[in-house]
PDB file of C-alpha atoms in Angstrom:
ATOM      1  CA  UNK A   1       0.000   0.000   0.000  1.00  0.00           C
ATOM      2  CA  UNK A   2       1.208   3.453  -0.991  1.00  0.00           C
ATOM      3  CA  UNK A   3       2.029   5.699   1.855  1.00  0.00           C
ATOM      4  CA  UNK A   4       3.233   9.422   2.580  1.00  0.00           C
ATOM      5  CA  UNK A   5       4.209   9.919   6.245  1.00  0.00           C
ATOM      6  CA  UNK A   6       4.558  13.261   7.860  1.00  0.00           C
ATOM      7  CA  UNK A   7       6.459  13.786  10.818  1.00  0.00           C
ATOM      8  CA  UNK A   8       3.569  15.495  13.263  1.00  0.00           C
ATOM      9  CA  UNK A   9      -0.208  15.567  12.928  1.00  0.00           C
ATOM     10  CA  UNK A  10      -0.199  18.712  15.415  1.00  0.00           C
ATOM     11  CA  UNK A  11       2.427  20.905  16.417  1.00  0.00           C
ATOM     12  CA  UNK A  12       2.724  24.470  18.186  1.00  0.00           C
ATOM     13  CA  UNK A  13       5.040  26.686  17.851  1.00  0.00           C
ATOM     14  CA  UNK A  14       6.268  30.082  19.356  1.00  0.00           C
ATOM     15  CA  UNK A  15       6.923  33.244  16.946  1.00  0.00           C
ATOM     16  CA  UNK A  16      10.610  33.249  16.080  1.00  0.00           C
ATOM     17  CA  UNK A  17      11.156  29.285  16.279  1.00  0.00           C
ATOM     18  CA  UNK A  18      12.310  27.811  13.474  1.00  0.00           C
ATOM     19  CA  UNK A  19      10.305  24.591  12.473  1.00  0.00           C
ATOM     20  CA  UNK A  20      10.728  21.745  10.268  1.00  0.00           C
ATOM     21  CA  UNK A  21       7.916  19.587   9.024  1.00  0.00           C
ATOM     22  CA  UNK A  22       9.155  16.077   7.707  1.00  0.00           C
ATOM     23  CA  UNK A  23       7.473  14.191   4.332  1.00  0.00           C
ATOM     24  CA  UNK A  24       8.498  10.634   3.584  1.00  0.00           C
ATOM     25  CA  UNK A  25       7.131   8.976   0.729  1.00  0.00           C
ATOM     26  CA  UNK A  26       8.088   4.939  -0.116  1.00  0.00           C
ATOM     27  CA  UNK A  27       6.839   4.937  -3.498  1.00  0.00           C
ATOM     28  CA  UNK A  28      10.020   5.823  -5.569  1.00  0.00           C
ATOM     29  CA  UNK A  29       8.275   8.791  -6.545  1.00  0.00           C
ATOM     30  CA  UNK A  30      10.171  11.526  -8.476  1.00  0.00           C
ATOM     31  CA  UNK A  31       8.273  14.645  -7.553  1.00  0.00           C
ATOM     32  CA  UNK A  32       7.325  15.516  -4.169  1.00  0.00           C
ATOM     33  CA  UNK A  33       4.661  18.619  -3.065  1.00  0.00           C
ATOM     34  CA  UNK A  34       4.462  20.880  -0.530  1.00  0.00           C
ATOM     35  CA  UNK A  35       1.046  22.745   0.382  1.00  0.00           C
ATOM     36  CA  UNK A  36      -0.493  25.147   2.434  1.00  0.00           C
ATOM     37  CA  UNK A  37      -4.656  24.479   2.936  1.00  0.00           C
ATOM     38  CA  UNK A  38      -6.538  26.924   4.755  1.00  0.00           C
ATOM     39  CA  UNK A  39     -10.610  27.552   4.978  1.00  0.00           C
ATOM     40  CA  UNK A  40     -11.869  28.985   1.620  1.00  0.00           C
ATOM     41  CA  UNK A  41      -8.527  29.296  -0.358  1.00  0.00           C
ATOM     42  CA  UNK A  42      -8.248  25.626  -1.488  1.00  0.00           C
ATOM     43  CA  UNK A  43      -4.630  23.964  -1.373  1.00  0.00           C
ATOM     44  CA  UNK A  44      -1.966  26.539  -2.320  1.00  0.00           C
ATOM     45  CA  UNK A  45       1.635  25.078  -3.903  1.00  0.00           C
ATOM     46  CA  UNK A  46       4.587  26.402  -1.547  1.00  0.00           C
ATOM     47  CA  UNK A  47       7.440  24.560  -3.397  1.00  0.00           C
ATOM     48  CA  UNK A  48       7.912  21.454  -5.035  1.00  0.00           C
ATOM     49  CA  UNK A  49      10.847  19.031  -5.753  1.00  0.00           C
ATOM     50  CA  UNK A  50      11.326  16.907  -9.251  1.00  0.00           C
ATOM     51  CA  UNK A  51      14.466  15.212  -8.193  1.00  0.00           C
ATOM     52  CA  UNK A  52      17.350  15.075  -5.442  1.00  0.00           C
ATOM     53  CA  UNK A  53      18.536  18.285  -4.531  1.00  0.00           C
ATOM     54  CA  UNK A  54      16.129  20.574  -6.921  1.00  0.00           C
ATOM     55  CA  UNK A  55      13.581  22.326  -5.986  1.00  0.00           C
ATOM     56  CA  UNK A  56      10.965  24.947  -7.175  1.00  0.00           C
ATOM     57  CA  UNK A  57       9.167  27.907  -5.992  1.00  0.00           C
ATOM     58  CA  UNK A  58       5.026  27.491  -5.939  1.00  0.00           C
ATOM     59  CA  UNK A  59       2.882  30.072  -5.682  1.00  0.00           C
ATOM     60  CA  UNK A  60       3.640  31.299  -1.931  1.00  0.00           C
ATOM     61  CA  UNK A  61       7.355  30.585  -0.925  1.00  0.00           C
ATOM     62  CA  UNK A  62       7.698  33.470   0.889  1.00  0.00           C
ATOM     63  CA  UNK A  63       8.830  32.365   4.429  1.00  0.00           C
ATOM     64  CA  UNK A  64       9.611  29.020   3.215  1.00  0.00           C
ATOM     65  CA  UNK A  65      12.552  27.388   2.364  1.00  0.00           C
ATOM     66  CA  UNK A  66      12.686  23.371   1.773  1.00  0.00           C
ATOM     67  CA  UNK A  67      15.410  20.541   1.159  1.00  0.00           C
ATOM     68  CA  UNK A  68      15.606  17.407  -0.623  1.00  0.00           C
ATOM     69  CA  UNK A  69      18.496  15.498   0.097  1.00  0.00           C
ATOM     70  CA  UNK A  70      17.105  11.722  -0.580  1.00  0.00           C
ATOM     71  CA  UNK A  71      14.389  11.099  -3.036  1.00  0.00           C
ATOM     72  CA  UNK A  72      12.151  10.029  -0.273  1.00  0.00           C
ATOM     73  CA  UNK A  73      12.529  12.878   1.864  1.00  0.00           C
ATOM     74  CA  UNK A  74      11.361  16.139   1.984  1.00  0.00           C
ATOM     75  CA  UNK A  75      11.301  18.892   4.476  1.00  0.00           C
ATOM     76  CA  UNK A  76       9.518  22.158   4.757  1.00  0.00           C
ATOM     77  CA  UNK A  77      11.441  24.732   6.601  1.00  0.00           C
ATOM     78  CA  UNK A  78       9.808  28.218   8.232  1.00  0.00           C
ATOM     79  CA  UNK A  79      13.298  30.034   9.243  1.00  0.00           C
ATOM     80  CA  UNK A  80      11.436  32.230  12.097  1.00  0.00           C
ATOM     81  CA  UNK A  81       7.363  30.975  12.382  1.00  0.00           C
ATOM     82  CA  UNK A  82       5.134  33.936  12.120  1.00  0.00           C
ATOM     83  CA  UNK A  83       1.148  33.812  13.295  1.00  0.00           C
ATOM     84  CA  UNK A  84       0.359  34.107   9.666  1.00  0.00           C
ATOM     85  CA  UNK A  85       1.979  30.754   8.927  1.00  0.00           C
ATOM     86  CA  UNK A  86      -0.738  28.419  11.275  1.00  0.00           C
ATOM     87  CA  UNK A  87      -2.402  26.370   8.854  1.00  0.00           C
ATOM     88  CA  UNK A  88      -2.838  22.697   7.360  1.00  0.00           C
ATOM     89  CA  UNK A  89       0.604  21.750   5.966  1.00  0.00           C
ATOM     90  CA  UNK A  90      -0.244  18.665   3.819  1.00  0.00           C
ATOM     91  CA  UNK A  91       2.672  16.981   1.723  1.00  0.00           C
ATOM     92  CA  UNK A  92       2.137  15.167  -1.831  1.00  0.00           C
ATOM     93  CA  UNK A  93       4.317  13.099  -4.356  1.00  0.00           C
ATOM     94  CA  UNK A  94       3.525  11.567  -7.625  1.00  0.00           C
ATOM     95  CA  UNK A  95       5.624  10.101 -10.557  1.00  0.00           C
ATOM     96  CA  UNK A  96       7.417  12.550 -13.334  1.00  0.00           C
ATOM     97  CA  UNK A  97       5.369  12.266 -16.290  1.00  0.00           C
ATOM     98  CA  UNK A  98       4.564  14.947 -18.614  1.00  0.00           C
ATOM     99  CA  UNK A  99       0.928  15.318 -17.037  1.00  0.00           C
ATOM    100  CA  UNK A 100      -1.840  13.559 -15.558  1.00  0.00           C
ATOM    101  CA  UNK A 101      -0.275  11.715 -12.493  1.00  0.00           C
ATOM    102  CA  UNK A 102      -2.449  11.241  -9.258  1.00  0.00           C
ATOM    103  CA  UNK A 103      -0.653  13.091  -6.497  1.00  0.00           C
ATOM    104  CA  UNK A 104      -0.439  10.822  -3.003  1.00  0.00           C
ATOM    105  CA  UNK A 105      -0.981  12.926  -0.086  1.00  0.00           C
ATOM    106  CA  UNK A 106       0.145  12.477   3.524  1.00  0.00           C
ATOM    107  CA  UNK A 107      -2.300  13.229   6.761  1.00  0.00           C
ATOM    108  CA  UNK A 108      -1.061  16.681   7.017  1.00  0.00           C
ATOM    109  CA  UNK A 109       0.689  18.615  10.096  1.00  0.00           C
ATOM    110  CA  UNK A 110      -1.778  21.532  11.923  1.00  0.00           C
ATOM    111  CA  UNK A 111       0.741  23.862  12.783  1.00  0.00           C
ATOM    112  CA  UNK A 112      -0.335  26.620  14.975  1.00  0.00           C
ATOM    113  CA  UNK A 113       2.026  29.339  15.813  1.00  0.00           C
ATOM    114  CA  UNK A 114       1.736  31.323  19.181  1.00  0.00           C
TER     115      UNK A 114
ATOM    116  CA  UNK B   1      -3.567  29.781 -17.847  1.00  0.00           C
ATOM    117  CA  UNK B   2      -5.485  27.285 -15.534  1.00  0.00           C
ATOM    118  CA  UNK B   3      -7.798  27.942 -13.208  1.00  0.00           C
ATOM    119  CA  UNK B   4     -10.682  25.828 -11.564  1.00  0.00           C
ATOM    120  CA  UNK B   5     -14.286  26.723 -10.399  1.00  0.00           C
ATOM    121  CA  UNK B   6     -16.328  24.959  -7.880  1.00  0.00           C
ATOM    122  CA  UNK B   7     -19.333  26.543  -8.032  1.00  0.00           C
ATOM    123  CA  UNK B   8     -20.838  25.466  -4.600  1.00  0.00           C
ATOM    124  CA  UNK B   9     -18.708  25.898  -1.369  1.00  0.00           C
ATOM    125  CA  UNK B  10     -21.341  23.993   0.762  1.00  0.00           C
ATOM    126  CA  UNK B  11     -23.802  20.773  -0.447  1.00  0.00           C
ATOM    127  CA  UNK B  12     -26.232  19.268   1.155  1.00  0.00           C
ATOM    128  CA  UNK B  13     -28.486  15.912   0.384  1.00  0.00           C
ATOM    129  CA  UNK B  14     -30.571  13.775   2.443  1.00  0.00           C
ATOM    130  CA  UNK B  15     -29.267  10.413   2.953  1.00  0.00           C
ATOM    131  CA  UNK B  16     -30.387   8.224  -0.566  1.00  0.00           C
ATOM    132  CA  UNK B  17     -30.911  11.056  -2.475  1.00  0.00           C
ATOM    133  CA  UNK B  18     -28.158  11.878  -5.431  1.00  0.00           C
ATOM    134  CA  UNK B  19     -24.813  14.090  -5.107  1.00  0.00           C
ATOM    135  CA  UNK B  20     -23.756  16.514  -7.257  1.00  0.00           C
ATOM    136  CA  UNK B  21     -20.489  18.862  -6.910  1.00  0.00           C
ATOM    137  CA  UNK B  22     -20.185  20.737  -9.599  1.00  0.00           C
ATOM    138  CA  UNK B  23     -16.741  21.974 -11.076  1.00  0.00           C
ATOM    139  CA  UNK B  24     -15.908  24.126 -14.257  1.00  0.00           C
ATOM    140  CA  UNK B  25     -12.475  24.358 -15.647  1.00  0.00           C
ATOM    141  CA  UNK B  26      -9.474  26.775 -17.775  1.00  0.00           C
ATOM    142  CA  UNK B  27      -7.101  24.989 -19.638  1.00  0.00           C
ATOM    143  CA  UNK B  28      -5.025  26.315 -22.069  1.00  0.00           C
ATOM    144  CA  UNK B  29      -4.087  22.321 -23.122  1.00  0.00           C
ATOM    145  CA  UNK B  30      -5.882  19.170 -23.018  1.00  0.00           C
ATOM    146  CA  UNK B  31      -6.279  19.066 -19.123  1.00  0.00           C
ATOM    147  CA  UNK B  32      -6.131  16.038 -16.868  1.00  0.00           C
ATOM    148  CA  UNK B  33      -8.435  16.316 -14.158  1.00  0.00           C
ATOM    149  CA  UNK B  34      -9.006  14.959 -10.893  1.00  0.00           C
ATOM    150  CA  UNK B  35     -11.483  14.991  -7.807  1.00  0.00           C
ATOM    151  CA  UNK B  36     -10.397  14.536  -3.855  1.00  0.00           C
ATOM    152  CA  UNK B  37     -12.202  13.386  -1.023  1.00  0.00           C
ATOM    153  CA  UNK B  38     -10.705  14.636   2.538  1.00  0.00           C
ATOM    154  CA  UNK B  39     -12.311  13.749   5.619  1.00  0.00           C
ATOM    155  CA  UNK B  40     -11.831  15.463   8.806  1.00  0.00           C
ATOM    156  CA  UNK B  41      -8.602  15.759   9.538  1.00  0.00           C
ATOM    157  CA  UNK B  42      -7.189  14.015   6.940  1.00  0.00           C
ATOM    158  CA  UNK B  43      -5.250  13.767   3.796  1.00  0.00           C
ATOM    159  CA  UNK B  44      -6.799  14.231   0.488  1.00  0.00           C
ATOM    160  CA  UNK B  45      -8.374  10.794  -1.063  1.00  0.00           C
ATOM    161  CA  UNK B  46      -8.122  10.232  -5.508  1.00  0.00           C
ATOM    162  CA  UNK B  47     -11.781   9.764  -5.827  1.00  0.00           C
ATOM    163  CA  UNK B  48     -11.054   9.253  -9.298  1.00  0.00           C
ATOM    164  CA  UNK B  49      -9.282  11.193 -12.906  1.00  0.00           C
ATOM    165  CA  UNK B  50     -10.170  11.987 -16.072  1.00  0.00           C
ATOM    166  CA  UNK B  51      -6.796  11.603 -18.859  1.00  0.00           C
ATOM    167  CA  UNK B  52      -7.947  12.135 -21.943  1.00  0.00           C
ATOM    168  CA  UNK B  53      -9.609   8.400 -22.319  1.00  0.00           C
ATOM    169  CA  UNK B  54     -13.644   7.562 -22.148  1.00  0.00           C
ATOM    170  CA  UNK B  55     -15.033  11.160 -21.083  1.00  0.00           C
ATOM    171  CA  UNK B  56     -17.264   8.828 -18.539  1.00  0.00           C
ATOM    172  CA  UNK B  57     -14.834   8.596 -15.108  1.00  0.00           C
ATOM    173  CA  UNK B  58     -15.526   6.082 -12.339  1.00  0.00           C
ATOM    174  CA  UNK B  59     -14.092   6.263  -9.204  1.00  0.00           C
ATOM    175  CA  UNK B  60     -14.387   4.830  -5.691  1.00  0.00           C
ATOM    176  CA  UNK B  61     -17.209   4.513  -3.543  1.00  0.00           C
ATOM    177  CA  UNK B  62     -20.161   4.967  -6.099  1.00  0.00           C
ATOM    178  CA  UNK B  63     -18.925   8.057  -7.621  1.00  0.00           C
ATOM    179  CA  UNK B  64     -18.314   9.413 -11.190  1.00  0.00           C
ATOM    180  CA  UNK B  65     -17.681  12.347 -13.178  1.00  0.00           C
ATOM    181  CA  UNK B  66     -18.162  13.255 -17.058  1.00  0.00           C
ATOM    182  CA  UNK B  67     -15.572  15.148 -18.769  1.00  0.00           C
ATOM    183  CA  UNK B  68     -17.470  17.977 -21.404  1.00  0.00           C
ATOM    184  CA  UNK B  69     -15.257  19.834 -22.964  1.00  0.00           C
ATOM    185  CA  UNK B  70     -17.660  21.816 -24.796  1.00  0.00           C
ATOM    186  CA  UNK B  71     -18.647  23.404 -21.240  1.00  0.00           C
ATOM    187  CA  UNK B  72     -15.816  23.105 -19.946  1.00  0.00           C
ATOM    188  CA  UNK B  73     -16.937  21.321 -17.148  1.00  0.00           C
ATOM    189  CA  UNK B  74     -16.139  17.706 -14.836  1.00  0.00           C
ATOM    190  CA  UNK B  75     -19.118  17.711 -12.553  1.00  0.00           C
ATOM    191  CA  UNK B  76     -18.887  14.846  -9.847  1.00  0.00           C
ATOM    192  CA  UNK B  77     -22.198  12.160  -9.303  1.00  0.00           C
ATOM    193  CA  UNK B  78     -23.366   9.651  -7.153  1.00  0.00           C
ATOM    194  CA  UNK B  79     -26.408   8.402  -7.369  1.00  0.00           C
ATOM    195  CA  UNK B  80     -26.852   8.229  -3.630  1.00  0.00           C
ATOM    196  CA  UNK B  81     -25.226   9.724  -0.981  1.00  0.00           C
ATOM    197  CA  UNK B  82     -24.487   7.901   2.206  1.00  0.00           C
ATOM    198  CA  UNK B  83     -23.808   9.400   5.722  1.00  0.00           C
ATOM    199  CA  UNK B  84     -20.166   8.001   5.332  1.00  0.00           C
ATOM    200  CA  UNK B  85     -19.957  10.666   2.029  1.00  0.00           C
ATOM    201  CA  UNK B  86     -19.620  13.612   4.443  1.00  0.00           C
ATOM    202  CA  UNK B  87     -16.728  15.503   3.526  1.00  0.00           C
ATOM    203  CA  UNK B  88     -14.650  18.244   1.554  1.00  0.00           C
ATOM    204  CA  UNK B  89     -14.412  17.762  -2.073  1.00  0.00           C
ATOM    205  CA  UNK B  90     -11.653  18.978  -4.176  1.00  0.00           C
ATOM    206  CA  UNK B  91     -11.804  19.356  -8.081  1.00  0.00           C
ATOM    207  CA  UNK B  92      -7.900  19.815  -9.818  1.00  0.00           C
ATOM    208  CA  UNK B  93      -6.839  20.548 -13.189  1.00  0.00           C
ATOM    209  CA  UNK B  94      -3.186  19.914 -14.324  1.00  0.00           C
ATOM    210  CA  UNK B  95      -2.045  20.694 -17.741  1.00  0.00           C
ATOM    211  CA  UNK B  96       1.503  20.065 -16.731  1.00  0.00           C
ATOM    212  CA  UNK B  97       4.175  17.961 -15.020  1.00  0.00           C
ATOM    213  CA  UNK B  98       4.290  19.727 -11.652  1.00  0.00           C
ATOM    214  CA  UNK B  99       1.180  22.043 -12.210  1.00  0.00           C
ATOM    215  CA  UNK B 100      -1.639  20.851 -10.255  1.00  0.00           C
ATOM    216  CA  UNK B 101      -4.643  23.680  -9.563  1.00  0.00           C
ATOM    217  CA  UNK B 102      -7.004  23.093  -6.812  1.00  0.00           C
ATOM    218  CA  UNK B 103     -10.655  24.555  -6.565  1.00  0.00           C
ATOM    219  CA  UNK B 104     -11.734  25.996  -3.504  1.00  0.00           C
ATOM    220  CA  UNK B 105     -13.652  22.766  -2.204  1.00  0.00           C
ATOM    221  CA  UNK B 106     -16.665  21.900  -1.616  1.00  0.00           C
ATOM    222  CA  UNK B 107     -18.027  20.325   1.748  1.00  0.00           C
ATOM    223  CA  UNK B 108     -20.342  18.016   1.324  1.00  0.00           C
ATOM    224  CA  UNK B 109     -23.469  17.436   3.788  1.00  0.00           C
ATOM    225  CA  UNK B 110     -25.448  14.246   4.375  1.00  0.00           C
ATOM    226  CA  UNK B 111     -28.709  14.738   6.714  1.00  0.00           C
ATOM    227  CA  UNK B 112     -30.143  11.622   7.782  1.00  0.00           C
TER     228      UNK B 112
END
């Protein structure tokens, strides 16, 4: 059975901390997703990762960083949390194809940020 | 340049009676297209896609969706809803490797 893994369902933070939010995927999968949900706005692409060691900004890096540094792995860093950045992190991977693949998606982490 | 449209943020059925989510799409390309299922609390669910085969999708649990290109639209059916269909449904469109575009979501109701 397919499976993505993230490091923490729930997690709190203070403003300032730095956090890191694991994804582990066991599917071989080239391309792994990071995403931001919140009410009314849908899921929202932070950045995503097509191979070891590359990486791409989504639509709202800002305040973000991330590393890949084994194909199954990969983190989401927030370098100092902010009260804006509590949400629904939820983290995807799917094969490289030109189009069309189903993305897998872990549980998610609900980070909230004091 | 993509974007998606679920037209209804909030659905609700009786128990037995039929679903429908409704979702309208922009694609600059010949689109795939998917719809997720995320219970509370949880990660998002393939409910099924739509890749440019039969324009008639079926997907888990009873549901399926119908690809019209001429409206532009992947609308998402069951015949009839159970309480265990309570949830938030997600219509995507992806024209490209890494692009995937998420609607809004729709949460879906069942009264008993």
């Amino acid at each position: 059975d397919v499976k993505v893994t993230q490091s923490s369902r729930y997690l709190v933070k203070r403003t300032g901390e730095k956090v890191f939010l694991e994804c582990v995927q066991d599917m071989d999968h080239e391309n792994m997703f990071w995403y931001r949900q919140d009410p009314g706005l849908g899921l929202r692409l932070i950045y995503f990762s097509y191979d070891v060691k590359m990486k791409e900004k989504g639509d709202i890096p800002e305040g973000y960083s991330v590393s890949r540094e084994k194909k199954e792995r990969f983190s989401l860093i927030l370098e100092s949390a902010s009260t804006n950045q509590t949400s629904m992190y939820l983290c995807a991977s799917s094969l490289w194809t030109s189009g069309g693949a189903e993305q897998f998606f872990g549980p998610g982490t609900r980070l909230t940020v004091l | 340049a993509q974007s998606v449209t679920q037209l209804d943020s909030h659905v609700s059925v009786s128990e037995g009676t039929p679903v429908l989510l409704r979702c309208n799409y922009s694609s600059s390309y010949s689109p795939s297209l998917f719809w997720y299922v995320q219970h509370p609390n949880k990660g998002l669910q393939l409910l099924l896609k739509y890749t440019s085969a039969a324009t008639l999708v079926k997907g888990i649990n009873g549901f399926e969706a119908e690809f019209k290109k001429s409206e532009t639209s992947f609308h998402l059916t069951k015949p009839s809803a159970h309480m265990s269909d309570a949830a938030e449904y997600f219509c995507v469109v992806s024209d490209a490797a890494y692009k995937y575009i998420f609607g809004t979501g729709t949460r879906l109701k069942v009264l008993a």
